[in-house]
Amino acid sequence: MTEKLYYTNPYQKEFTAKVQDLHSLPDGKFGVVLDRTAFYPEGGGQPYDTGWLNDIPVLAVSEDNGLIVHVTAARPNGETVLGRLDWARRFDHMQQHSGEHILSAVFSDLFGGENVGFHLGDEAVYIDVTMGALTGEQAATAESAANAFVFANLPVKSEFVTGGDLASFPLRKQPAKDYAKIRLVSVTGVDCCPCGGTHVAASGEIGLIKLRSWERKAGIVRVDFVCGGRALEDYRLNSAVTRDLSVRFSVPVEEVPAAVERQLGKTETLSRQLQAAKRELAGHQAGELYEKADMLSDLKLAVSVIPDATAAELADLARAVLARGRAVVLLATGSAELGKAHFVFACTPGTPADMGKLLKQTLAVMGGNGGGTASWAQGGGNWSDKLEDALRAARADVCK
Ligand SMILES: [Zn+2]
């Protein structure tokens, strides 16, 4: 059995220990078992500690039958080693984990919602609470209650008790199975439950507990929160974003949502006006194309490259030209910038040209996909500087 120093003193950052077992692992790594350790292995939702054994990085830690195995990046020399924790990582885990105890107790006391899951990751921290839903008002009430316990700076204690003595403790949740001896963690007057993790000594060290969001899942509400250092980071980010928006919109921070709403309204109006203007422009463009088109027997032959048009705009334009009279319309758009080209070949039904065939010939030169009928064909592919030549060739084919 490895002696677990983190049980007696979770603030121990350094220790010396004897190497009891050393075995090689794949990729040049080693598994190191010591007689004692301050490294917490993964468990109860709390991730493992990292750090160093004799300056060799400890990459992961796990527990196997009471033995704690440190996975190191290389072989540590000597019969005894100096262990050092990555304290920033461990203290962050202590803040989040201790905050989880208080928040879980608050949800249980206020709403009867029980914690049935805890995740503490690099990005997200959340608890799953047995509630059908959570309102914004309830979330704010829970947040305030949890922070009141933080501000009261209550002692957080741990102790081992025998299974028979459990009944005399006000447990928030029962242990998963029967143990001869079990470790209880209590936040004085707030929470008491079985736990093997590492915690701060007084609730004030948790710092701010902030609920960030929550969502309903099958039978539970998942509550995303941050404590301490993570809450500071979160506040810093949100404060920078709102300050930036406040400057951009030239309004106080509290008026930013209304300013964004006004801007969205303006954008919608402008977008509608732009669409109307585009439709009008297409009408003029179609008129001009039709008027300036050469005559081919009794047909107008309109051929043009339209810059910056979408496939849909090109098709609308072709339809608008055809609506003015009997015609063959050969349109192309595209640019080297976008790297794309698009064609619409259309004619009044019954004219002697075959648009589908013509497009296939054009795409054989240009590259790309497309097809259609004798009176309507469209398609395109990658941009090529052969676009103008391809359109000229298609025109010549119609004139044959
Ligand atoms: Zn705990």
Coordinates of C-alpha atoms and ligand atoms in Angstrom, one line a residue:
M1 CA 0.0 0.0 0.0
T2 CA 1.3 3.4 -0.9
E3 CA 1.0 6.0 2.0
K4 CA -1.3 8.7 0.7
L5 CA 0.2 12.0 1.9
Y6 CA -2.6 14.0 0.2
Y7 CA -5.1 12.5 2.7
T8 CA -3.3 14.0 5.7
N9 CA -2.0 17.2 4.1
P10 CA -3.4 18.2 0.7
Y11 CA -1.1 21.2 0.8
Q12 CA 2.1 19.1 0.7
K13 CA 3.8 20.2 -2.6
E14 CA 7.1 18.3 -2.1
F15 CA 8.1 15.0 -0.5
T16 CA 10.9 12.4 -0.6
A17 CA 10.0 8.7 -1.0
K18 CA 11.6 5.3 -1.5
V19 CA 11.2 3.6 -4.9
Q20 CA 9.5 0.3 -4.4
D21 CA 8.9 -0.8 -7.9
L22 CA 10.0 0.5 -11.3
H23 CA 8.9 -1.0 -14.6
S24 CA 9.3 0.1 -18.2
L25 CA 6.3 1.1 -20.2
P26 CA 5.8 1.6 -24.0
D27 CA 7.3 4.8 -25.7
G28 CA 10.2 5.0 -23.2
K29 CA 8.0 5.7 -20.2
F30 CA 8.3 4.2 -16.8
G31 CA 5.8 3.1 -14.1
V32 CA 7.1 4.1 -10.6
V33 CA 5.6 2.9 -7.3
L34 CA 6.8 4.7 -4.2
D35 CA 6.3 4.0 -0.5
R36 CA 4.6 7.3 0.0
T37 CA 3.2 10.0 -2.4
A38 CA 1.5 13.4 -2.5
F39 CA 0.4 12.7 -6.1
Y40 CA -3.4 12.3 -6.3
P41 CA -4.5 9.5 -8.7
E42 CA -7.6 10.0 -10.8
G43 CA -10.8 9.3 -8.9
G44 CA -14.2 10.6 -7.9
G45 CA -14.4 13.1 -10.8
Q46 CA -11.0 14.7 -9.9
P47 CA -8.2 14.3 -12.4
Y48 CA -4.7 13.0 -11.5
D49 CA -1.9 15.3 -10.5
T50 CA 1.2 16.0 -12.6
G51 CA 4.6 17.2 -11.6
W52 CA 8.1 15.8 -11.4
L53 CA 10.1 12.9 -9.8
N54 CA 13.8 14.1 -9.6
D55 CA 13.0 16.6 -12.4
I56 CA 11.6 13.9 -14.6
P57 CA 8.0 14.8 -15.7
V58 CA 5.2 12.8 -14.1
L59 CA 2.7 12.5 -17.0
A60 CA -0.1 10.5 -15.3
V61 CA -1.0 8.9 -12.0
S62 CA -3.3 6.0 -11.3
E63 CA -4.2 3.7 -8.4
D64 CA -4.1 -0.1 -8.7
N65 CA -5.1 -2.1 -5.6
G66 CA -3.9 0.4 -3.1
L67 CA -0.6 1.0 -5.0
I68 CA -0.2 4.4 -6.7
V69 CA 1.6 4.2 -10.1
H70 CA 3.4 7.3 -11.4
V71 CA 3.9 7.3 -15.2
T72 CA 7.2 9.2 -15.8
A73 CA 8.6 10.4 -19.1
A74 CA 12.0 8.7 -18.4
R75 CA 13.6 6.5 -15.7
P76 CA 14.2 8.3 -12.4
N77 CA 17.6 7.4 -10.9
G78 CA 18.3 6.5 -7.2
E79 CA 16.6 4.5 -4.5
T80 CA 14.9 7.6 -3.1
V81 CA 13.3 10.4 -5.2
L82 CA 12.2 14.0 -4.7
G83 CA 8.6 14.4 -5.7
R84 CA 7.2 17.9 -6.7
L85 CA 3.6 18.6 -7.7
D86 CA 2.5 20.9 -10.4
W87 CA 0.9 23.0 -7.7
A88 CA -1.1 25.3 -9.9
R89 CA -2.9 22.4 -11.4
R90 CA -3.5 20.7 -8.1
F91 CA -4.8 23.9 -6.4
D92 CA -7.1 24.5 -9.3
H93 CA -8.5 21.0 -8.8
M94 CA -8.9 21.7 -5.0
Q95 CA -10.9 24.9 -5.7
Q96 CA -13.2 23.3 -8.3
H97 CA -13.7 20.1 -6.3
S98 CA -14.4 21.9 -3.0
G99 CA -16.8 24.3 -4.8
E100 CA -18.6 21.2 -6.1
H101 CA -19.3 20.0 -2.6
I102 CA -20.9 23.4 -1.6
L103 CA -22.9 23.7 -4.8
S104 CA -24.2 20.2 -4.6
A105 CA -25.2 20.7 -0.9
V106 CA -27.0 24.0 -2.0
F107 CA -29.0 22.2 -4.8
S108 CA -29.9 19.4 -2.4
D109 CA -31.1 21.8 0.4
L110 CA -32.9 24.4 -1.8
F111 CA -34.5 22.2 -4.5
G112 CA -34.0 18.5 -3.4
G113 CA -31.8 18.0 -6.5
E114 CA -29.2 15.4 -5.9
N115 CA -25.7 15.3 -7.5
V116 CA -25.5 12.2 -9.7
G117 CA -22.4 13.2 -11.7
F118 CA -19.3 15.4 -11.5
H119 CA -16.9 16.3 -14.3
L120 CA -13.7 18.3 -13.8
G121 CA -11.9 18.7 -17.0
D122 CA -9.3 21.2 -18.4
E123 CA -12.1 23.2 -20.2
A124 CA -15.4 22.4 -18.4
V125 CA -16.6 21.7 -14.8
Y126 CA -20.1 20.5 -14.3
I127 CA -22.4 18.6 -12.0
D128 CA -25.5 16.6 -13.0
V129 CA -28.4 17.3 -10.6
T130 CA -31.7 15.4 -10.5
M131 CA -34.1 18.2 -11.4
G132 CA -36.6 18.4 -14.2
A133 CA -35.6 22.0 -15.0
L134 CA -33.7 25.0 -13.5
T135 CA -35.0 28.6 -13.9
G136 CA -32.7 31.6 -14.1
E137 CA -34.1 32.7 -10.7
Q138 CA -33.3 29.3 -9.1
A139 CA -29.8 29.4 -10.5
A140 CA -29.2 32.9 -9.1
T141 CA -30.5 31.8 -5.7
A142 CA -28.2 28.8 -5.7
E143 CA -25.2 30.8 -6.8
S144 CA -25.8 33.4 -4.0
A145 CA -26.3 30.7 -1.3
A146 CA -23.1 28.9 -2.4
N147 CA -21.1 32.2 -2.4
A148 CA -22.4 33.1 1.1
F149 CA -20.8 29.8 2.3
V150 CA -17.6 30.8 0.6
F151 CA -17.6 34.3 2.2
A152 CA -18.3 32.7 5.7
N153 CA -14.8 31.0 5.3
L154 CA -16.0 27.7 6.8
P155 CA -13.5 25.0 7.8
V156 CA -13.3 22.0 5.5
K157 CA -12.3 18.8 7.3
S158 CA -11.7 15.2 6.4
E159 CA -11.7 12.2 8.7
F160 CA -11.8 8.4 8.5
V161 CA -14.7 6.8 10.3
T162 CA -15.8 3.2 10.6
G163 CA -18.8 2.0 8.6
G164 CA -20.8 1.4 11.9
D165 CA -20.4 5.1 12.9
L166 CA -21.8 6.5 9.6
A167 CA -25.3 6.7 10.9
S168 CA -24.2 9.5 13.3
F169 CA -23.1 11.8 10.5
P170 CA -25.5 14.0 8.4
L171 CA -24.5 12.5 5.1
R172 CA -25.7 14.2 1.9
K173 CA -25.1 10.9 0.0
Q174 CA -24.5 7.4 1.1
P175 CA -21.3 5.5 0.1
A176 CA -21.5 3.5 -3.1
K177 CA -20.8 0.3 -1.1
D178 CA -20.1 -0.9 2.5
Y179 CA -16.6 0.0 3.7
A180 CA -14.9 -1.0 7.0
K181 CA -13.4 2.5 7.1
I182 CA -14.5 5.4 5.0
R183 CA -13.2 9.0 4.5
L184 CA -15.7 11.7 5.1
V185 CA -15.3 15.3 4.0
S186 CA -17.3 18.0 5.6
V187 CA -17.8 21.7 5.0
T188 CA -18.8 22.8 8.5
G189 CA -22.5 23.2 8.8
V190 CA -23.1 22.8 5.0
D191 CA -22.1 19.5 3.7
C192 CA -20.8 16.1 4.7
C193 CA -20.2 13.2 2.3
P194 CA -17.8 10.3 1.5
C195 CA -15.0 11.6 -0.7
G196 CA -11.4 10.6 -1.4
G197 CA -10.4 13.8 -3.2
T198 CA -8.3 16.8 -2.2
H199 CA -10.0 19.9 -0.8
V200 CA -9.1 23.4 0.4
A201 CA -8.8 23.8 4.2
A202 CA -11.4 26.7 4.4
S203 CA -14.2 27.6 2.0
G204 CA -12.9 31.1 1.5
E205 CA -10.0 29.6 -0.6
I206 CA -12.5 28.4 -3.2
G207 CA -13.0 32.0 -4.3
L208 CA -16.0 32.9 -6.3
I209 CA -18.4 30.2 -7.4
K210 CA -20.0 31.2 -10.7
L211 CA -22.7 29.3 -12.6
R212 CA -22.1 29.8 -16.3
S213 CA -24.8 27.8 -18.0
W214 CA -27.1 24.8 -17.6
E215 CA -29.0 22.5 -19.8
R216 CA -31.7 19.8 -19.4
K217 CA -30.7 16.3 -20.2
A218 CA -32.7 13.0 -19.6
G219 CA -34.0 13.4 -16.0
I220 CA -31.2 15.8 -14.9
V221 CA -30.0 19.3 -15.2
R222 CA -26.3 19.7 -16.1
V223 CA -24.9 22.8 -14.4
D224 CA -21.7 24.2 -15.8
F225 CA -19.7 26.3 -13.2
V226 CA -16.3 27.7 -12.4
C227 CA -14.6 28.4 -9.1
G228 CA -11.6 30.5 -8.0
G229 CA -8.9 31.0 -10.6
R230 CA -11.2 29.8 -13.4
A231 CA -13.9 32.2 -12.3
L232 CA -11.3 35.0 -12.5
E233 CA -10.3 33.9 -16.0
D234 CA -13.9 33.7 -17.0
Y235 CA -14.7 37.2 -15.6
R236 CA -11.6 38.6 -17.3
L237 CA -12.7 37.2 -20.7
N238 CA -16.3 38.4 -20.3
S239 CA -15.3 41.8 -19.1
A240 CA -12.9 42.3 -22.0
V241 CA -15.7 41.3 -24.5
T242 CA -18.3 43.5 -23.0
R243 CA -15.9 46.4 -22.7
D244 CA -14.9 46.0 -26.3
L245 CA -18.6 45.9 -27.4
S246 CA -19.3 49.0 -25.3
V247 CA -16.6 51.0 -27.0
R248 CA -17.6 49.8 -30.5
F249 CA -21.3 50.7 -29.9
S250 CA -20.4 53.8 -27.9
V251 CA -22.9 52.9 -25.1
P252 CA -22.4 51.9 -21.5
V253 CA -21.9 48.1 -20.9
E254 CA -25.5 47.6 -19.6
E255 CA -26.9 49.1 -22.8
V256 CA -24.9 46.7 -25.1
P257 CA -27.7 44.2 -25.6
A258 CA -30.2 46.9 -26.7
A259 CA -27.5 48.4 -29.1
V260 CA -26.9 44.9 -30.6
E261 CA -30.6 44.5 -31.1
R262 CA -30.9 47.9 -32.9
Q263 CA -27.9 47.0 -35.1
L264 CA -29.4 43.6 -36.0
G265 CA -32.7 45.4 -37.0
K266 CA -30.7 47.8 -39.2
T267 CA -28.8 45.0 -40.8
E268 CA -32.1 43.2 -41.6
T269 CA -33.6 46.3 -43.2
L270 CA -30.4 46.9 -45.2
S271 CA -30.4 43.3 -46.3
R272 CA -34.0 43.6 -47.6
Q273 CA -33.2 46.9 -49.4
L274 CA -30.1 45.3 -51.0
Q275 CA -32.1 42.3 -52.3
A276 CA -34.7 44.7 -53.7
A277 CA -31.9 46.8 -55.4
K278 CA -30.3 43.7 -56.7
R279 CA -33.7 42.6 -58.3
E280 CA -34.1 46.0 -59.9
L281 CA -30.5 45.9 -61.2
A282 CA -31.1 42.5 -62.6
G283 CA -34.1 43.8 -64.5
H284 CA -32.0 46.7 -66.0
Q285 CA -29.2 44.3 -66.8
A286 CA -31.6 41.9 -68.5
G287 CA -33.0 44.8 -70.6
E288 CA -29.6 46.0 -71.6
L289 CA -28.4 42.5 -72.5
Y290 CA -31.5 41.9 -74.6
E291 CA -31.3 45.3 -76.3
K292 CA -27.6 45.1 -77.1
A293 CA -27.7 41.5 -78.2
D294 CA -26.8 40.6 -81.8
M295 CA -29.6 39.2 -84.0
L296 CA -29.2 35.6 -85.2
S297 CA -32.0 35.1 -87.7
D298 CA -35.1 35.9 -85.6
L299 CA -33.3 35.3 -82.3
K300 CA -31.5 37.6 -80.0
L301 CA -28.0 36.2 -79.0
A302 CA -27.0 37.6 -75.6
V303 CA -23.5 36.6 -74.4
S304 CA -21.9 38.1 -71.4
V305 CA -19.6 37.5 -68.4
I306 CA -21.3 38.9 -65.3
P307 CA -18.8 39.7 -62.5
D308 CA -19.5 38.6 -58.9
A309 CA -22.8 36.9 -59.5
T310 CA -24.0 33.9 -57.6
A311 CA -25.3 30.8 -59.5
A312 CA -28.9 31.8 -58.5
E313 CA -28.5 35.4 -59.7
L314 CA -27.0 34.2 -63.0
A315 CA -30.1 31.9 -63.5
D316 CA -32.5 34.8 -62.6
L317 CA -30.8 37.0 -65.1
A318 CA -31.0 34.4 -67.9
R319 CA -34.8 34.0 -67.2
A320 CA -35.3 37.7 -67.2
V321 CA -33.6 38.0 -70.7
L322 CA -35.7 35.1 -72.1
A323 CA -38.9 36.8 -70.7
R324 CA -38.3 39.7 -73.1
G325 CA -38.4 37.7 -76.3
R326 CA -37.0 34.8 -78.4
A327 CA -33.3 34.5 -77.5
V328 CA -30.2 32.4 -76.8
V329 CA -28.5 33.5 -73.6
L330 CA -25.0 32.4 -72.7
L331 CA -23.9 33.7 -69.3
A332 CA -20.8 33.1 -67.2
T333 CA -19.5 34.3 -63.9
G334 CA -16.5 33.6 -61.8
S335 CA -13.2 35.0 -60.5
A336 CA -9.7 34.0 -59.8
E337 CA -10.2 35.3 -56.3
L338 CA -13.1 32.8 -55.5
G339 CA -11.4 30.2 -57.7
K340 CA -14.8 29.2 -59.2
A341 CA -16.6 29.6 -62.5
H342 CA -20.3 29.1 -63.3
F343 CA -22.3 29.0 -66.5
V344 CA -26.0 29.3 -67.4
F345 CA -26.8 28.5 -71.1
A346 CA -30.5 29.0 -71.9
C347 CA -32.7 29.5 -75.0
T348 CA -36.3 29.9 -76.0
P349 CA -37.7 26.3 -76.4
G350 CA -37.8 25.2 -80.0
T351 CA -34.7 27.1 -81.2
P352 CA -32.2 25.0 -83.2
A353 CA -29.4 25.1 -80.5
D354 CA -28.9 22.4 -77.8
M355 CA -27.9 24.1 -74.5
G356 CA -27.1 20.8 -72.7
K357 CA -24.7 19.7 -75.5
L358 CA -23.1 23.2 -75.7
L359 CA -22.5 23.3 -71.9
K360 CA -20.8 19.8 -72.0
Q361 CA -18.4 21.0 -74.8
T362 CA -17.6 24.2 -72.8
L363 CA -17.0 22.3 -69.5
A364 CA -14.8 19.8 -71.4
V365 CA -12.5 22.8 -72.0
M366 CA -13.0 24.6 -68.6
G367 CA -13.3 21.5 -66.4
G368 CA -16.3 21.1 -64.0
N369 CA -19.7 19.5 -63.7
G370 CA -23.1 20.4 -65.1
G371 CA -25.8 19.5 -67.6
G372 CA -29.4 20.2 -68.5
T373 CA -31.9 20.0 -71.4
A374 CA -31.8 21.5 -74.9
S375 CA -33.3 24.8 -73.6
W376 CA -31.6 25.1 -70.2
A377 CA -28.3 24.0 -68.8
Q378 CA -26.1 25.1 -66.0
G379 CA -22.9 24.1 -64.3
G380 CA -19.4 25.1 -63.4
G381 CA -16.1 24.2 -61.8
N382 CA -12.8 25.7 -60.9
W383 CA -11.8 29.1 -62.1
S384 CA -9.7 29.2 -65.3
D385 CA -8.5 32.2 -67.4
K386 CA -10.0 30.3 -70.4
L387 CA -13.5 31.6 -69.3
E388 CA -13.8 34.4 -72.0
D389 CA -12.4 32.1 -74.7
A390 CA -14.8 29.3 -73.7
L391 CA -17.8 31.7 -73.9
R392 CA -16.6 33.0 -77.3
A393 CA -16.3 29.4 -78.5
A394 CA -19.8 28.6 -77.3
R395 CA -21.2 31.7 -79.1
A396 CA -19.4 30.7 -82.3
D397 CA -20.9 27.2 -82.1
V398 CA -24.4 28.7 -81.8
C399 CA -23.8 30.9 -84.9
K400 CA -22.6 27.9 -87.1
Ligands
ZN1 ZN -14.6 15.8 -2.4

